[in-house]
Amino acid sequence: MNFKIFIITFLRSFFLESLWNYERMQNVGFVFTIIPFLKSLYKDKFKLAERIKAHFGFFNTHPYLANLLIAITIKKEEEYSKGLIDSQEVIRTKTMLGGPIAAIGDRLIWSTWRVFCGMLVLSYLFLYGKYFYLKVNIWFVILFFLIIYNFVGHLPFRFLGIYFGYHYSKDIVQKLAKFELQKIVQVIRNTGVIILLISSFVYSSSLKDVKLILMFWSNILLSLFMSRKHAEVVIFYTVAILNFLILVILR
Amino acid sequence: MILSLNFLFLALISGFIHLDTLVFGQFMFSRPIVCGPIVGYLTGSFTNGLLLGAIFELLYISIIPVGIKIPSDSTAATIFSVVCGQITKCLALGVLLGVLVGWIYKYVDIFLRSTNSIMLSWVDNSKAELVVQRVNFLVIYGLVSSYLKTILFYLIFFPLISFIAVLICKTLIELNLVTADLIYLLPSIGVGIGLYHFTER
């Protein structure tokens, strides 16, 4: 894979879920991403069409780590074009690795990195107290969130995913396991909890009124308790309506 | 007339923001902490947009789109809460209605995604020389159809939800006074949810 194909594949990967569907999920975006590579590999239009249709089956993984799998498939496709492996092995590799890579991505990106970035920004806001929205530079908050999230956690995964996927191929999952991702996830999560608790303490103290401070911490405990069994929407309406009634009574 | 034009303008912007949730990039422009202030800026209250964006960011912090699970839509919830909050000047009411819209949008999204499968046979049954063009077309179709469907949703629900919000506000004149304190308590719900999310194993 030359540098031009590398960059085009990277850019096209942003369209991975453009026609997400229940039947084959990310298949359209996946094929769209690898078309420039397939074109460079197969000059015959009938062979090209055959390979595109072969790859048009089910594909689903984490969108940021998908590039890893896309590059692995590209490597396998190269081997197939040289007659080293059969078509079934290319498709099998793609389908088999989708699940484990999605699991890593969901845990590392969706439920840890994205949440941590959100907590970091919110904790920063809470440090300004009850009227944080009047005191902070709003453009700074927006840019801070987007830059930290995308330039540390998002774009490097997409960009380096192609490189590592192509060079390490199927061994990449084992190499990822050696990074002890679970420990990294745990450190990020613990840091998030500490930051959020400290900033919530600062925020609640800015409410001044003791009744409001008590209600604030009661809400946290109630939401924490309800989260074990209920969806966010149920928790929100229960606690909000309860708060509303208490405030009406207190008036 | 002016209100209708404002709704149209906001629907066009909202459709663009919604592309980020799934169909293009996922750069997180659609997260409440980003889209809240942006819509707030466009509707004339940058600061309220940030306040509501922060509340929704916390509330939906643990919601993740794993596999085929489609959660309540935090973007639609935030945008509607900012618009309703701005129209009625009652931010807590905006949040209450925003959460409801986020929940409704989830089902609209499920329906819209289910229609995408129909297009797949177009490539399956294609002639060899047309396969590449058809895949490219499907990507463009995905972007454009998603954008248009979202705009349609907003054009229907903006007037409807705003009407309900104004009606509630007029009926309960006292509401603004009571909810003035409520808005500062709402972040605590998200803190609880966030703490649970990060402490569960």
Tab-separated table of C-alpha atoms in Angstrom:
chain	number	residue	atom	x	y	z
A	1	MET	CA	0.000	0.000	0.000
A	2	ASN	CA	1.559	3.296	-1.058
A	3	PHE	CA	1.286	6.604	0.820
A	4	LYS	CA	-1.423	8.012	-1.475
A	5	ILE	CA	-3.681	4.979	-0.930
A	6	PHE	CA	-2.914	5.177	2.811
A	7	ILE	CA	-4.163	8.791	3.018
A	8	ILE	CA	-7.213	8.194	0.803
A	9	THR	CA	-8.178	5.138	2.884
A	10	PHE	CA	-7.800	7.204	6.066
A	11	LEU	CA	-10.026	9.988	4.708
A	12	ARG	CA	-12.646	7.611	3.324
A	13	SER	CA	-12.867	5.803	6.656
A	14	PHE	CA	-14.785	8.794	8.080
A	15	PHE	CA	-17.726	7.613	5.944
A	16	LEU	CA	-17.709	4.111	7.450
A	17	GLU	CA	-21.218	4.376	8.890
A	18	SER	CA	-22.768	6.570	6.207
A	19	LEU	CA	-25.294	3.879	5.252
A	20	TRP	CA	-25.407	1.872	8.468
A	21	ASN	CA	-28.069	-0.822	8.104
A	22	TYR	CA	-29.470	-3.635	10.238
A	23	GLU	CA	-28.711	-6.302	7.657
A	24	ARG	CA	-24.960	-5.853	7.060
A	25	MET	CA	-24.232	-2.837	9.288
A	26	GLN	CA	-21.062	-0.985	8.106
A	27	ASN	CA	-20.609	-2.897	4.831
A	28	VAL	CA	-21.208	0.064	2.479
A	29	GLY	CA	-18.714	2.297	4.313
A	30	PHE	CA	-16.193	-0.529	4.509
A	31	VAL	CA	-16.286	-1.206	0.763
A	32	PHE	CA	-16.209	2.539	0.030
A	33	THR	CA	-13.034	2.813	2.150
A	34	ILE	CA	-11.145	0.010	0.414
A	35	ILE	CA	-12.213	0.785	-3.176
A	36	PRO	CA	-9.088	2.904	-3.998
A	37	PHE	CA	-6.876	0.045	-2.798
A	38	LEU	CA	-8.860	-2.579	-4.720
A	39	LYS	CA	-8.658	-0.394	-7.833
A	40	SER	CA	-4.870	-0.222	-7.498
A	41	LEU	CA	-4.722	-4.001	-7.101
A	42	TYR	CA	-7.165	-5.130	-9.794
A	43	LYS	CA	-7.047	-3.419	-13.173
A	44	ASP	CA	-9.641	-5.768	-14.651
A	45	LYS	CA	-13.128	-4.318	-14.011
A	46	PHE	CA	-14.765	-7.759	-13.732
A	47	LYS	CA	-12.281	-8.919	-11.079
A	48	LEU	CA	-12.660	-5.580	-9.273
A	49	ALA	CA	-16.454	-5.919	-9.231
A	50	GLU	CA	-16.167	-9.519	-8.004
A	51	ARG	CA	-13.939	-8.481	-5.080
A	52	ILE	CA	-16.157	-5.512	-4.179
A	53	LYS	CA	-19.195	-7.802	-4.059
A	54	ALA	CA	-17.218	-10.340	-1.997
A	55	HIS	CA	-16.519	-7.612	0.569
A	56	PHE	CA	-20.085	-6.295	0.496
A	57	GLY	CA	-21.198	-8.765	3.169
A	58	PHE	CA	-21.571	-8.191	6.919
A	59	PHE	CA	-19.037	-5.900	8.565
A	60	ASN	CA	-19.279	-4.400	12.021
A	61	THR	CA	-16.734	-3.093	14.485
A	62	HIS	CA	-15.864	0.042	16.433
A	63	PRO	CA	-15.712	2.967	13.967
A	64	TYR	CA	-12.404	4.372	15.271
A	65	LEU	CA	-10.612	1.021	15.440
A	66	ALA	CA	-12.169	-0.106	12.152
A	67	ASN	CA	-9.095	1.175	10.305
A	68	LEU	CA	-7.072	-1.501	12.024
A	69	LEU	CA	-9.353	-4.148	10.569
A	70	ILE	CA	-9.540	-2.388	7.205
A	71	ALA	CA	-5.730	-2.477	6.966
A	72	ILE	CA	-5.619	-6.144	8.022
A	73	THR	CA	-8.159	-6.924	5.279
A	74	ILE	CA	-6.079	-4.952	2.775
A	75	LYS	CA	-3.020	-7.007	3.699
A	76	LYS	CA	-5.020	-10.230	3.325
A	77	GLU	CA	-6.392	-9.043	0.000
A	78	GLU	CA	-2.831	-8.521	-1.229
A	79	GLU	CA	-2.007	-12.090	-0.225
A	80	TYR	CA	-5.146	-13.295	-2.007
A	81	SER	CA	-4.200	-11.437	-5.201
A	82	LYS	CA	-0.848	-13.264	-5.154
A	83	GLY	CA	-2.617	-16.608	-4.761
A	84	LEU	CA	-1.243	-17.231	-1.239
A	85	ILE	CA	-4.661	-17.592	0.414
A	86	ASP	CA	-8.226	-18.112	-0.762
A	87	SER	CA	-11.081	-15.594	-0.709
A	88	GLN	CA	-12.780	-17.316	2.220
A	89	GLU	CA	-9.812	-16.631	4.478
A	90	VAL	CA	-9.902	-12.903	3.680
A	91	ILE	CA	-13.607	-12.691	4.546
A	92	ARG	CA	-13.233	-14.975	7.595
A	93	THR	CA	-10.437	-12.832	9.048
A	94	LYS	CA	-12.514	-9.680	8.597
A	95	THR	CA	-15.591	-11.188	10.232
A	96	MET	CA	-13.750	-12.952	13.062
A	97	LEU	CA	-11.740	-9.929	14.203
A	98	GLY	CA	-14.684	-7.504	14.045
A	99	GLY	CA	-16.091	-8.588	17.405
A	100	PRO	CA	-12.894	-8.500	19.531
A	101	ILE	CA	-11.824	-5.145	18.051
A	102	ALA	CA	-15.306	-3.704	18.648
A	103	ALA	CA	-15.147	-4.889	22.280
A	104	ILE	CA	-11.786	-3.137	22.798
A	105	GLY	CA	-13.095	0.037	21.127
A	106	ASP	CA	-16.340	0.122	23.085
A	107	ARG	CA	-14.508	-0.292	26.380
A	108	LEU	CA	-11.566	1.992	25.638
A	109	ILE	CA	-13.152	4.743	23.534
A	110	TRP	CA	-16.920	4.894	24.050
A	111	SER	CA	-17.185	4.042	27.714
A	112	THR	CA	-13.860	5.427	28.937
A	113	TRP	CA	-12.143	8.040	26.765
A	114	ARG	CA	-15.284	9.838	25.597
A	115	VAL	CA	-16.751	9.816	29.103
A	116	PHE	CA	-13.457	10.971	30.626
A	117	CYS	CA	-13.186	13.929	28.214
A	118	GLY	CA	-16.761	14.927	29.044
A	119	MET	CA	-16.088	14.667	32.767
A	120	LEU	CA	-12.865	16.667	32.437
A	121	VAL	CA	-14.646	19.575	30.753
A	122	LEU	CA	-17.633	19.440	33.125
A	123	SER	CA	-15.362	19.311	36.152
A	124	TYR	CA	-13.561	22.384	34.851
A	125	LEU	CA	-16.936	24.146	34.523
A	126	PHE	CA	-18.064	23.081	38.000
A	127	LEU	CA	-14.976	24.641	39.536
A	128	TYR	CA	-16.518	28.018	38.631
A	129	GLY	CA	-19.560	27.181	40.771
A	130	LYS	CA	-23.276	27.629	40.185
A	131	TYR	CA	-22.889	30.422	37.612
A	132	PHE	CA	-20.149	28.710	35.605
A	133	TYR	CA	-21.949	29.417	32.325
A	134	LEU	CA	-21.560	33.164	32.891
A	135	LYS	CA	-17.914	33.017	33.948
A	136	VAL	CA	-16.072	30.763	31.514
A	137	ASN	CA	-14.873	31.387	27.980
A	138	ILE	CA	-17.372	29.224	26.092
A	139	TRP	CA	-15.362	28.932	22.866
A	140	PHE	CA	-12.394	27.757	24.924
A	141	VAL	CA	-14.567	25.034	26.537
A	142	ILE	CA	-15.832	23.798	23.162
A	143	LEU	CA	-12.391	23.805	21.541
A	144	PHE	CA	-10.738	22.237	24.578
A	145	PHE	CA	-13.183	19.310	24.485
A	146	LEU	CA	-12.910	18.801	20.721
A	147	ILE	CA	-9.115	19.100	20.599
A	148	ILE	CA	-8.439	16.801	23.559
A	149	TYR	CA	-10.972	14.234	22.391
A	150	ASN	CA	-10.009	14.158	18.730
A	151	PHE	CA	-6.267	14.743	18.784
A	152	VAL	CA	-5.478	12.426	21.680
A	153	GLY	CA	-8.067	9.686	21.406
A	154	HIS	CA	-9.820	9.726	18.051
A	155	LEU	CA	-7.634	10.675	15.079
A	156	PRO	CA	-4.476	8.827	16.230
A	157	PHE	CA	-6.502	5.604	16.468
A	158	ARG	CA	-7.841	6.062	12.964
A	159	PHE	CA	-4.500	7.088	11.440
A	160	LEU	CA	-2.187	4.670	13.237
A	161	GLY	CA	-4.791	1.905	12.931
A	162	ILE	CA	-4.080	1.663	9.204
A	163	TYR	CA	-0.308	1.541	9.770
A	164	PHE	CA	-0.363	-1.057	12.547
A	165	GLY	CA	-3.095	-3.127	10.937
A	166	TYR	CA	-1.140	-3.366	7.696
A	167	HIS	CA	2.227	-4.088	9.297
A	168	TYR	CA	1.212	-6.419	12.115
A	169	SER	CA	-1.880	-7.927	10.468
A	170	LYS	CA	-3.658	-10.580	12.594
A	171	ASP	CA	-1.103	-10.395	15.439
A	172	ILE	CA	-2.380	-6.941	16.329
A	173	VAL	CA	-5.044	-8.235	18.747
A	174	GLN	CA	-2.359	-10.100	20.742
A	175	LYS	CA	-0.148	-7.009	20.681
A	176	LEU	CA	-3.033	-4.882	21.923
A	177	ALA	CA	-3.593	-7.339	24.776
A	178	LYS	CA	0.038	-6.844	25.872
A	179	PHE	CA	-0.640	-3.116	26.348
A	180	GLU	CA	-2.734	-4.020	29.405
A	181	LEU	CA	-5.609	-1.887	28.230
A	182	GLN	CA	-7.676	-2.858	31.241
A	183	LYS	CA	-5.180	-1.153	33.558
A	184	ILE	CA	-5.163	2.009	31.428
A	185	VAL	CA	-8.970	2.022	31.412
A	186	GLN	CA	-9.040	1.638	35.190
A	187	VAL	CA	-6.586	4.507	35.763
A	188	ILE	CA	-8.632	6.816	33.506
A	189	ARG	CA	-11.868	5.814	35.245
A	190	ASN	CA	-10.470	6.312	38.766
A	191	THR	CA	-9.070	9.706	37.791
A	192	GLY	CA	-12.476	10.649	36.362
A	193	VAL	CA	-14.262	9.724	39.577
A	194	ILE	CA	-11.857	11.767	41.740
A	195	ILE	CA	-12.039	14.824	39.467
A	196	LEU	CA	-15.853	14.667	39.309
A	197	LEU	CA	-16.237	14.316	43.085
A	198	ILE	CA	-13.942	17.255	43.821
A	199	SER	CA	-15.613	19.522	41.269
A	200	SER	CA	-19.102	18.480	42.446
A	201	PHE	CA	-18.091	19.448	45.977
A	202	VAL	CA	-16.956	22.891	44.774
A	203	TYR	CA	-20.142	23.291	42.706
A	204	SER	CA	-22.483	22.274	45.520
A	205	SER	CA	-20.820	24.650	47.972
A	206	SER	CA	-21.566	27.507	45.558
A	207	LEU	CA	-25.314	26.776	45.890
A	208	LYS	CA	-25.042	28.574	49.290
A	209	ASP	CA	-28.485	27.444	50.546
A	210	VAL	CA	-28.144	24.383	52.847
A	211	LYS	CA	-31.434	22.905	51.593
A	212	LEU	CA	-30.190	23.027	48.002
A	213	ILE	CA	-26.826	21.512	48.961
A	214	LEU	CA	-28.604	18.656	50.741
A	215	MET	CA	-30.887	18.122	47.747
A	216	PHE	CA	-27.878	18.159	45.393
A	217	TRP	CA	-26.081	15.343	47.232
A	218	SER	CA	-29.315	13.408	47.803
A	219	ASN	CA	-29.892	13.541	44.040
A	220	ILE	CA	-26.414	12.137	43.412
A	221	LEU	CA	-27.029	9.243	45.802
A	222	LEU	CA	-30.497	8.565	44.402
A	223	SER	CA	-29.265	8.627	40.765
A	224	LEU	CA	-26.295	6.435	41.687
A	225	PHE	CA	-28.639	3.940	43.336
A	226	MET	CA	-31.228	4.012	40.528
A	227	SER	CA	-28.552	3.590	37.813
A	228	ARG	CA	-28.221	-0.062	38.783
A	229	LYS	CA	-31.636	-0.912	37.394
A	230	HIS	CA	-33.113	1.994	35.459
A	231	ALA	CA	-32.464	3.865	32.216
A	232	GLU	CA	-31.263	7.485	32.233
A	233	VAL	CA	-34.646	8.836	31.111
A	234	VAL	CA	-36.460	7.148	34.033
A	235	ILE	CA	-33.845	8.356	36.530
A	236	PHE	CA	-34.010	11.879	35.171
A	237	TYR	CA	-37.797	12.237	35.331
A	238	THR	CA	-38.046	10.585	38.756
A	239	VAL	CA	-35.408	12.779	40.376
A	240	ALA	CA	-36.429	15.971	38.544
A	241	ILE	CA	-40.122	15.625	39.434
A	242	LEU	CA	-39.212	14.766	43.029
A	243	ASN	CA	-37.034	17.897	43.204
A	244	PHE	CA	-39.791	19.986	41.636
A	245	LEU	CA	-42.318	18.843	44.240
A	246	ILE	CA	-39.899	19.470	47.129
A	247	LEU	CA	-39.201	22.985	45.813
A	248	VAL	CA	-42.964	23.688	45.499
A	249	ILE	CA	-43.518	22.484	49.085
A	250	LEU	CA	-40.569	24.494	50.390
A	251	ARG	CA	-41.940	27.673	48.772
B	1	MET	CA	-43.187	34.015	9.563
B	2	ILE	CA	-39.958	35.013	11.304
B	3	LEU	CA	-40.363	32.123	13.739
B	4	SER	CA	-40.903	29.681	10.840
B	5	LEU	CA	-37.749	30.937	9.131
B	6	ASN	CA	-35.858	30.583	12.402
B	7	PHE	CA	-37.114	27.004	12.745
B	8	LEU	CA	-36.048	26.262	9.169
B	9	PHE	CA	-32.593	27.731	9.777
B	10	LEU	CA	-32.223	25.789	13.035
B	11	ALA	CA	-33.429	22.582	11.360
B	12	LEU	CA	-30.764	22.985	8.639
B	13	ILE	CA	-28.036	23.487	11.252
B	14	SER	CA	-29.382	20.661	13.440
B	15	GLY	CA	-29.400	18.281	10.465
B	16	PHE	CA	-25.751	19.106	9.886
B	17	ILE	CA	-24.871	18.532	13.568
B	18	HIS	CA	-26.725	15.212	13.506
B	19	LEU	CA	-24.515	13.902	10.682
B	20	ASP	CA	-21.722	13.712	13.239
B	21	THR	CA	-23.619	11.291	15.483
B	22	LEU	CA	-23.287	8.427	13.014
B	23	VAL	CA	-22.983	9.020	9.295
B	24	PHE	CA	-19.851	11.149	9.116
B	25	GLY	CA	-16.727	11.262	11.216
B	26	GLN	CA	-18.019	11.162	14.787
B	27	PHE	CA	-15.816	14.066	15.831
B	28	MET	CA	-18.214	14.729	18.732
B	29	PHE	CA	-19.605	18.019	17.428
B	30	SER	CA	-22.925	16.422	18.275
B	31	ARG	CA	-22.146	15.980	21.980
B	32	PRO	CA	-24.353	18.194	24.183
B	33	ILE	CA	-21.379	20.152	25.541
B	34	VAL	CA	-20.580	21.274	21.969
B	35	CYS	CA	-23.970	21.479	20.223
B	36	GLY	CA	-25.696	23.086	23.254
B	37	PRO	CA	-23.599	26.275	23.187
B	38	ILE	CA	-23.602	26.363	19.354
B	39	VAL	CA	-27.414	26.239	19.161
B	40	GLY	CA	-27.535	28.651	22.107
B	41	TYR	CA	-25.302	31.033	20.152
B	42	LEU	CA	-27.593	30.802	17.109
B	43	THR	CA	-30.742	31.384	19.162
B	44	GLY	CA	-29.271	34.311	21.042
B	45	SER	CA	-28.230	32.788	24.349
B	46	PHE	CA	-24.751	31.370	24.288
B	47	THR	CA	-24.586	31.063	28.076
B	48	ASN	CA	-27.889	29.199	28.491
B	49	GLY	CA	-26.743	26.878	25.718
B	50	LEU	CA	-23.651	26.024	27.735
B	51	LEU	CA	-25.663	25.468	30.926
B	52	LEU	CA	-28.096	23.115	29.183
B	53	GLY	CA	-25.287	21.462	27.220
B	54	ALA	CA	-23.456	20.715	30.487
B	55	ILE	CA	-26.613	19.272	32.083
B	56	PHE	CA	-27.250	16.997	29.094
B	57	GLU	CA	-23.597	16.006	28.757
B	58	LEU	CA	-23.751	14.702	32.318
B	59	LEU	CA	-27.157	13.124	31.924
B	60	TYR	CA	-26.165	11.183	28.808
B	61	ILE	CA	-22.549	10.606	29.800
B	62	SER	CA	-22.857	6.858	30.187
B	63	ILE	CA	-24.975	6.207	27.116
B	64	ILE	CA	-22.957	4.347	24.496
B	65	PRO	CA	-24.049	3.071	21.091
B	66	VAL	CA	-22.884	-0.543	21.377
B	67	GLY	CA	-23.714	-2.802	18.405
B	68	ILE	CA	-27.323	-2.432	17.306
B	69	LYS	CA	-28.377	-0.741	20.542
B	70	ILE	CA	-29.609	2.761	19.736
B	71	PRO	CA	-29.848	4.917	22.854
B	72	SER	CA	-31.880	8.084	23.527
B	73	ASP	CA	-30.555	10.855	21.333
B	74	SER	CA	-28.563	13.369	23.357
B	75	THR	CA	-28.167	15.743	20.404
B	76	ALA	CA	-31.898	16.089	19.707
B	77	ALA	CA	-32.565	16.419	23.455
B	78	THR	CA	-30.015	19.222	23.821
B	79	ILE	CA	-31.083	21.164	20.731
B	80	PHE	CA	-34.775	21.057	21.687
B	81	SER	CA	-34.096	22.015	25.288
B	82	VAL	CA	-32.045	25.051	24.201
B	83	VAL	CA	-34.722	26.176	21.721
B	84	CYS	CA	-37.624	25.609	24.160
B	85	GLY	CA	-35.642	27.222	26.975
B	86	GLN	CA	-35.042	30.248	24.791
B	87	ILE	CA	-38.681	30.554	23.660
B	88	THR	CA	-40.233	30.141	27.127
B	89	LYS	CA	-37.321	31.547	29.181
B	90	CYS	CA	-37.852	28.550	31.454
B	91	LEU	CA	-34.722	26.409	31.159
B	92	ALA	CA	-35.880	23.556	33.408
B	93	LEU	CA	-38.976	23.103	31.251
B	94	GLY	CA	-36.676	23.024	28.232
B	95	VAL	CA	-34.692	20.193	29.843
B	96	LEU	CA	-37.852	18.234	30.723
B	97	LEU	CA	-39.151	18.454	27.148
B	98	GLY	CA	-35.692	17.899	25.650
B	99	VAL	CA	-35.331	14.527	27.383
B	100	LEU	CA	-38.719	13.523	25.988
B	101	VAL	CA	-37.708	14.501	22.435
B	102	GLY	CA	-34.402	12.611	22.787
B	103	TRP	CA	-36.397	9.518	23.667
B	104	ILE	CA	-38.810	9.992	20.723
B	105	TYR	CA	-35.905	10.582	18.301
B	106	LYS	CA	-34.457	7.210	19.287
B	107	TYR	CA	-37.470	5.441	17.727
B	108	VAL	CA	-37.445	7.697	14.683
B	109	ASP	CA	-33.755	6.844	14.219
B	110	ILE	CA	-34.452	3.104	14.489
B	111	PHE	CA	-37.122	3.419	11.784
B	112	LEU	CA	-34.891	5.507	9.516
B	113	ARG	CA	-31.981	3.077	9.808
B	114	SER	CA	-34.238	0.130	9.029
B	115	THR	CA	-34.982	1.656	5.619
B	116	ASN	CA	-31.279	1.647	4.644
B	117	SER	CA	-31.191	-2.124	4.039
B	118	ILE	CA	-33.475	-1.736	1.011
B	119	MET	CA	-30.677	-0.040	-0.949
B	120	LEU	CA	-28.183	-2.917	-0.600
B	121	SER	CA	-29.622	-5.026	-3.428
B	122	TRP	CA	-28.768	-2.191	-5.787
B	123	VAL	CA	-25.087	-3.150	-5.535
B	124	ASP	CA	-25.731	-6.897	-5.233
B	125	ASN	CA	-27.549	-6.952	-8.578
B	126	SER	CA	-25.295	-4.453	-10.313
B	127	LYS	CA	-23.367	-4.962	-13.539
B	128	ALA	CA	-19.563	-5.094	-13.142
B	129	GLU	CA	-18.933	-1.684	-14.706
B	130	LEU	CA	-21.437	0.039	-12.393
B	131	VAL	CA	-20.434	-1.431	-9.029
B	132	VAL	CA	-17.986	1.312	-8.003
B	133	GLN	CA	-20.367	4.131	-8.955
B	134	ARG	CA	-23.206	2.480	-7.060
B	135	VAL	CA	-21.170	2.079	-3.875
B	136	ASN	CA	-20.143	5.748	-4.136
B	137	PHE	CA	-23.774	6.683	-4.725
B	138	LEU	CA	-24.906	4.735	-1.649
B	139	VAL	CA	-22.486	6.693	0.536
B	140	ILE	CA	-23.812	9.994	-0.823
B	141	TYR	CA	-27.373	8.683	-0.498
B	142	GLY	CA	-26.672	7.799	3.158
B	143	LEU	CA	-25.420	11.314	3.901
B	144	VAL	CA	-28.152	13.189	2.033
B	145	SER	CA	-31.062	11.014	3.160
B	146	SER	CA	-29.947	11.151	6.775
B	147	TYR	CA	-29.644	14.947	6.557
B	148	LEU	CA	-33.063	15.395	4.946
B	149	LYS	CA	-34.823	12.987	7.307
B	150	THR	CA	-33.394	14.797	10.327
B	151	ILE	CA	-34.451	18.183	8.940
B	152	LEU	CA	-37.977	16.851	8.428
B	153	PHE	CA	-38.083	15.598	12.021
B	154	TYR	CA	-36.993	19.004	13.316
B	155	LEU	CA	-39.444	20.894	11.091
B	156	ILE	CA	-42.307	18.825	12.512
B	157	PHE	CA	-41.208	18.783	16.140
B	158	PHE	CA	-39.857	22.337	16.561
B	159	PRO	CA	-43.302	24.009	16.264
B	160	LEU	CA	-45.047	21.179	18.122
B	161	ILE	CA	-42.748	21.083	21.150
B	162	SER	CA	-42.446	24.877	21.272
B	163	PHE	CA	-46.262	25.140	21.296
B	164	ILE	CA	-46.469	22.626	24.186
B	165	ALA	CA	-43.717	24.478	26.059
B	166	VAL	CA	-45.478	27.856	25.707
B	167	LEU	CA	-48.781	26.273	26.740
B	168	ILE	CA	-47.282	24.753	29.902
B	169	CYS	CA	-45.537	28.007	30.747
B	170	LYS	CA	-48.765	30.041	30.407
B	171	THR	CA	-50.769	27.531	32.444
B	172	LEU	CA	-48.229	27.368	35.236
B	173	ILE	CA	-47.084	30.951	35.686
B	174	GLU	CA	-45.425	30.007	38.954
B	175	LEU	CA	-43.282	27.473	37.115
B	176	ASN	CA	-40.494	29.898	36.317
B	177	LEU	CA	-40.041	30.871	39.964
B	178	VAL	CA	-39.884	27.270	41.225
B	179	THR	CA	-37.666	25.979	38.423
B	180	ALA	CA	-35.154	28.800	38.854
B	181	ASP	CA	-33.504	26.722	41.594
B	182	LEU	CA	-34.284	23.384	39.944
B	183	ILE	CA	-31.989	24.083	37.000
B	184	TYR	CA	-28.964	24.269	39.337
B	185	LEU	CA	-29.855	20.912	40.887
B	186	LEU	CA	-30.203	19.011	37.605
B	187	PRO	CA	-26.441	18.481	37.076
B	188	SER	CA	-26.464	16.317	40.211
B	189	ILE	CA	-28.510	13.633	38.382
B	190	GLY	CA	-25.805	13.368	35.758
B	191	VAL	CA	-23.075	13.300	38.421
B	192	GLY	CA	-24.768	10.279	40.006
B	193	ILE	CA	-25.103	8.521	36.653
B	194	GLY	CA	-21.494	9.366	35.738
B	195	LEU	CA	-20.163	8.093	39.058
B	196	TYR	CA	-22.071	4.847	38.635
B	197	HIS	CA	-20.737	4.435	35.101
B	198	PHE	CA	-17.112	4.860	36.166
B	199	THR	CA	-17.335	2.743	39.324
B	200	GLU	CA	-19.202	-0.260	37.883
B	201	ARG	CA	-17.014	-3.218	36.951
